[in-house]
Coordinates of C-alpha atoms in Angstrom, one line a residue:
X26 CA 50.3 302.8 7.8
X27 CA 53.1 301.3 9.8
X28 CA 51.8 299.6 12.9
X29 CA 53.9 298.3 15.8
X30 CA 52.3 295.5 17.9
X31 CA 53.9 295.0 21.3
X32 CA 53.3 291.8 23.3
X33 CA 52.9 290.0 20.0
X34 CA 53.4 286.5 21.5
X35 CA 50.6 286.9 24.1
X36 CA 46.9 286.2 23.8
X37 CA 45.7 289.3 22.1
X38 CA 48.9 290.1 20.3
X39 CA 49.1 286.7 18.7
X40 CA 45.5 287.0 17.4
X41 CA 46.3 290.4 15.8
X42 CA 49.5 289.0 14.3
X43 CA 47.6 286.2 12.6
X44 CA 44.9 288.6 11.3
X45 CA 47.5 291.1 10.0
X46 CA 48.6 288.6 7.3
X47 CA 45.6 289.7 5.2
X48 CA 46.1 293.5 5.8
X49 CA 47.7 295.9 3.3
X50 CA 49.3 297.8 6.2
X51 CA 52.9 297.3 7.3
X52 CA 53.0 295.5 10.7
X53 CA 56.0 295.2 13.0
X54 CA 55.9 292.8 15.9
X55 CA 57.8 293.0 19.2
X56 CA 57.7 291.1 22.5
X57 CA 59.9 291.0 25.6
X58 CA 60.9 287.4 24.6
X59 CA 61.2 287.8 20.8
X60 CA 61.2 284.7 18.7
X61 CA 64.3 285.2 16.6
X62 CA 62.4 285.6 13.4
X63 CA 59.2 287.7 13.0
X64 CA 58.9 289.1 16.5
X65 CA 61.6 291.5 17.7
X66 CA 62.8 291.5 21.3
X67 CA 61.7 294.6 23.2
X68 CA 61.5 295.4 26.9
X69 CA 58.9 298.1 27.2
X70 CA 60.2 299.0 30.7
X71 CA 63.5 300.0 29.2
X72 CA 63.0 303.6 28.2
X73 CA 66.1 303.8 26.0
X74 CA 65.2 300.6 24.1
X75 CA 61.7 301.9 23.5
X76 CA 62.8 305.3 22.3
X77 CA 65.3 303.6 19.9
X78 CA 62.8 301.1 18.6
X79 CA 59.8 303.5 18.1
X80 CA 60.8 305.3 14.9
X81 CA 59.1 308.4 13.5
X82 CA 57.5 306.4 10.7
X83 CA 55.3 304.3 13.0
X84 CA 51.7 305.5 12.8
X85 CA 50.1 303.2 15.4
X86 CA 51.4 301.5 18.5
X87 CA 49.3 298.6 19.8
X88 CA 50.3 297.6 23.3
X89 CA 49.2 294.1 24.2
X90 CA 51.9 293.6 26.8
X91 CA 50.7 293.4 30.4
X92 CA 51.4 291.8 33.8
X93 CA 48.2 289.8 34.3
X94 CA 48.9 287.7 37.4
X95 CA 46.2 289.1 39.7
X96 CA 47.3 287.2 42.8
X97 CA 51.0 287.5 42.0
X98 CA 50.6 291.3 41.9
X99 CA 49.9 291.3 45.7
X100 CA 53.4 290.1 46.5
X101 CA 55.2 291.6 43.5
X102 CA 53.7 295.1 43.3
X103 CA 56.8 296.6 41.8
X104 CA 56.7 294.3 38.7
X105 CA 53.0 294.9 38.3
X106 CA 53.4 298.7 38.3
X107 CA 56.6 298.5 36.2
X108 CA 54.8 296.7 33.4
X109 CA 51.3 298.0 33.7
X110 CA 52.0 301.6 34.6
X111 CA 55.6 302.9 34.2
X112 CA 56.3 301.0 31.0
X113 CA 52.9 302.2 29.6
X114 CA 54.0 305.7 30.4
X115 CA 57.2 305.2 28.4
X116 CA 55.1 304.0 25.4
X117 CA 52.8 307.0 25.7
X118 CA 55.8 309.3 25.7
X119 CA 57.2 307.5 22.6
X120 CA 53.8 307.9 20.9
X121 CA 53.7 311.6 21.8
X122 CA 57.2 312.1 20.4
X123 CA 56.4 310.4 17.1
X124 CA 52.8 311.5 16.8
X125 CA 51.7 307.9 16.8
X126 CA 48.3 306.7 18.1
X127 CA 48.6 304.4 21.1
X128 CA 46.1 301.6 21.4
X129 CA 46.2 300.1 24.9
X130 CA 44.2 297.5 26.8
X131 CA 43.0 297.8 30.4
X132 CA 40.8 295.8 32.7
X133 CA 37.4 295.4 34.3
X134 CA 39.4 295.1 37.5
X135 CA 39.7 298.9 37.7
X136 CA 36.2 298.7 39.3
X137 CA 35.4 297.5 42.8
X138 CA 32.4 295.3 41.7
X139 CA 29.8 296.9 43.9
X140 CA 27.6 297.9 41.0
X141 CA 24.6 295.9 39.9
X142 CA 24.3 297.3 36.3
X143 CA 27.1 297.3 33.6
X144 CA 29.9 299.8 34.1
X145 CA 30.2 302.6 31.6
X146 CA 33.2 304.6 30.7
X147 CA 32.1 307.5 32.9
X148 CA 31.8 305.4 36.1
X149 CA 34.5 306.2 38.7
X150 CA 37.1 303.5 38.9
X151 CA 37.9 302.1 42.4
X152 CA 40.1 299.0 42.2
X153 CA 40.3 296.7 45.1
X154 CA 43.6 295.0 44.4
X155 CA 47.2 295.8 43.2
X156 CA 46.6 294.5 39.7
X157 CA 43.6 296.8 39.2
X158 CA 45.4 299.7 40.7
X159 CA 48.4 299.1 38.3
X160 CA 46.1 299.0 35.3
X161 CA 44.3 302.2 36.3
X162 CA 47.7 303.8 36.8
X163 CA 48.6 302.8 33.3
X164 CA 45.4 304.5 32.0
X165 CA 46.3 307.7 33.9
X166 CA 49.9 307.7 32.6
X167 CA 48.5 307.6 29.0
X168 CA 46.0 310.5 29.7
X169 CA 48.7 312.6 31.4
X170 CA 51.2 312.1 28.5
X171 CA 49.1 314.1 26.0
X172 CA 49.5 311.5 23.3
X173 CA 46.6 310.4 21.0
X174 CA 45.2 307.2 22.4
X175 CA 42.5 304.5 22.5
X176 CA 42.1 302.6 25.7
X177 CA 40.0 299.5 25.7
X178 CA 38.9 298.0 29.0
X179 CA 38.1 294.3 28.6
X180 CA 37.3 291.3 30.8
X181 CA 38.0 287.5 31.2
X182 CA 40.1 287.2 28.1
X183 CA 40.8 283.7 26.7
X184 CA 42.6 282.2 23.7
X185 CA 44.8 279.2 22.7
X186 CA 47.9 281.2 23.8
X187 CA 49.3 281.6 27.2
X188 CA 47.6 281.1 30.6
X189 CA 43.9 281.7 30.9
X190 CA 40.8 280.4 32.6
X191 CA 39.6 278.4 29.6
X192 CA 42.8 276.4 29.3
X193 CA 42.9 275.9 33.1
X194 CA 39.4 274.6 33.3
X195 CA 39.7 272.5 30.1
X196 CA 42.8 270.7 31.6
X197 CA 41.1 270.2 35.0
X198 CA 37.9 268.8 33.4
X199 CA 39.9 266.4 31.3
X200 CA 41.8 265.1 34.3
X201 CA 39.2 265.2 37.1
X202 CA 35.9 263.7 38.0
X203 CA 34.7 266.9 39.6
X204 CA 35.8 270.5 40.2
X205 CA 34.4 273.4 42.1
X206 CA 34.1 276.9 40.6
X207 CA 33.0 280.2 42.2
X208 CA 29.5 281.3 41.5
X209 CA 29.5 284.7 43.2
X210 CA 31.7 286.6 40.7
X211 CA 29.9 287.9 37.6
X212 CA 31.4 289.3 34.5
X213 CA 31.7 288.4 30.8
X214 CA 34.1 286.0 29.1
X215 CA 35.8 287.5 26.0
X216 CA 37.4 285.6 23.2
X217 CA 40.7 287.3 22.3
X218 CA 39.8 286.8 18.6
X219 CA 36.8 289.0 19.0
X220 CA 38.8 291.9 20.5
X221 CA 41.5 291.5 17.9
X222 CA 38.9 291.6 15.2
X223 CA 37.6 295.0 16.6
X224 CA 41.2 296.4 16.5
X225 CA 41.7 295.3 12.9
X226 CA 38.2 296.6 12.0
X227 CA 39.3 300.0 13.3
X228 CA 42.6 300.0 11.4
X229 CA 41.2 298.6 8.1
X230 CA 38.3 301.1 8.1
X231 CA 40.4 304.2 8.8
X232 CA 38.8 304.8 12.3
X233 CA 42.0 305.6 14.1
X234 CA 40.8 309.2 14.7
X235 CA 38.1 308.1 17.1
X236 CA 40.3 308.4 20.2
X237 CA 39.2 307.9 23.8
X238 CA 38.2 305.3 26.4
X239 CA 36.1 302.3 25.5
X240 CA 34.7 299.2 27.1
X241 CA 34.7 295.9 25.1
X242 CA 33.8 292.4 26.1
X243 CA 31.6 289.8 24.5
X244 CA 27.9 290.2 25.1
X245 CA 26.0 288.6 27.9
X246 CA 26.9 287.9 31.6
X247 CA 28.3 284.8 33.4
X248 CA 29.7 283.7 36.6
X249 CA 33.0 281.8 36.6
X250 CA 30.9 278.7 37.3
X251 CA 28.7 279.4 34.3
X252 CA 31.8 279.8 32.1
X253 CA 33.4 276.6 33.5
X254 CA 30.2 274.6 33.1
X255 CA 29.9 275.8 29.5
X256 CA 33.5 274.8 28.7
X257 CA 33.1 271.4 30.2
X258 CA 29.9 270.7 28.3
X259 CA 31.1 272.1 25.0
X260 CA 34.2 269.9 25.1
X261 CA 32.1 266.9 25.9
X262 CA 33.8 266.0 29.1
X263 CA 32.1 264.1 31.9
X264 CA 33.6 266.1 34.7
X265 CA 31.0 267.3 37.3
X266 CA 31.3 271.1 37.7
X267 CA 29.9 272.2 41.1
X268 CA 29.3 275.8 42.3
X269 CA 30.9 277.2 45.4
X270 CA 31.4 280.5 47.2
X271 CA 34.6 282.6 46.9
X272 CA 35.1 282.2 50.6
X273 CA 35.8 278.5 50.1
X274 CA 38.8 279.3 48.0
X275 CA 40.5 282.4 49.5
X276 CA 42.9 284.2 47.2
X277 CA 45.7 286.7 47.8
X278 CA 43.8 289.3 45.8
X279 CA 40.2 290.3 46.0
X280 CA 38.1 290.1 42.9
X281 CA 35.1 292.4 42.0
X282 CA 31.9 290.5 42.5
X283 CA 30.3 292.2 39.5
X284 CA 32.4 293.6 36.6
X285 CA 30.1 293.5 33.6
X286 CA 31.0 296.3 31.1
X287 CA 28.6 298.4 29.1
X288 CA 29.5 298.3 25.4
X289 CA 27.1 300.9 24.0
X290 CA 29.8 303.5 23.2
X291 CA 32.1 301.1 21.4
X292 CA 29.2 299.6 19.3
X293 CA 27.9 303.0 18.3
X294 CA 31.3 304.5 17.6
X295 CA 32.7 301.7 15.4
X296 CA 29.4 300.3 14.0
X297 CA 30.0 296.8 15.2
X298 CA 27.9 293.9 16.4
X299 CA 29.4 292.0 19.4
X300 CA 28.8 288.2 19.6
X301 CA 27.4 286.6 22.8
X302 CA 30.1 284.9 24.8
X303 CA 28.4 281.5 24.4
X304 CA 28.4 281.9 20.6
X305 CA 32.1 282.9 20.7
X306 CA 33.0 280.0 22.9
X307 CA 31.3 277.5 20.5
X308 CA 33.3 279.0 17.6
X309 CA 36.5 278.9 19.6
X310 CA 36.1 275.3 20.6
X311 CA 35.5 274.2 17.0
X312 CA 39.2 275.3 16.4
X313 CA 40.5 274.3 19.9
X314 CA 43.4 271.9 19.8

């Protein structure tokens, strides 16, 4: 198969790019920046560029590109919707035109966080911020296009690439004697490697016919405080990590207080075991530079 990976320089795209080196399939990589060599420049919000780039011999389009600035989305709504919704609709139309499968990634932030049990794929979304609304709009654009798709909602993604909570906390703990982290928001940290591994598992095992909506994160639950405390401890820093309430650090965008995802469907459909977030964090830190 010929597989196009968009957003190849981001957290998830970079992991897929590294794993693809051992695949027998033909991978093509694109990103809005490009790198002048392996990764082609492509602006997915430019419909003409997308239609010119997505040729009829592409079997799978993996869209890892996204606008992920949750607070920034509140003051730059147009950009959030342009990348997370309208551009996704363009990719869906390109997939429909070429009969390609579109694999896309959404967010736990499509939920309002009022639940007290893990969210399933059949639960009604109700985002509380612009970012979540833009991600839900992207999901809807895919469904309405009529293309073949897999949508994976995920949460609290981290890697060695780009900006993420792990890197922010690691830097602060290395430089500070103490930090405060909110203890009243619960979800699940997800190592980008683990999600990329699932996507490669699907491709390498010929499971691209299992279309639909799925939830994927690592196993277990955590507050942001739990995650920060674990990062500090695993890195061997002496920083004191203290819990606080969200009200002590008001943000432009509201966050769901509970956004744990139920993974039963993805585990049963693709026959996978998902590692616990603490296990994945330990493995990640062994390779962290």
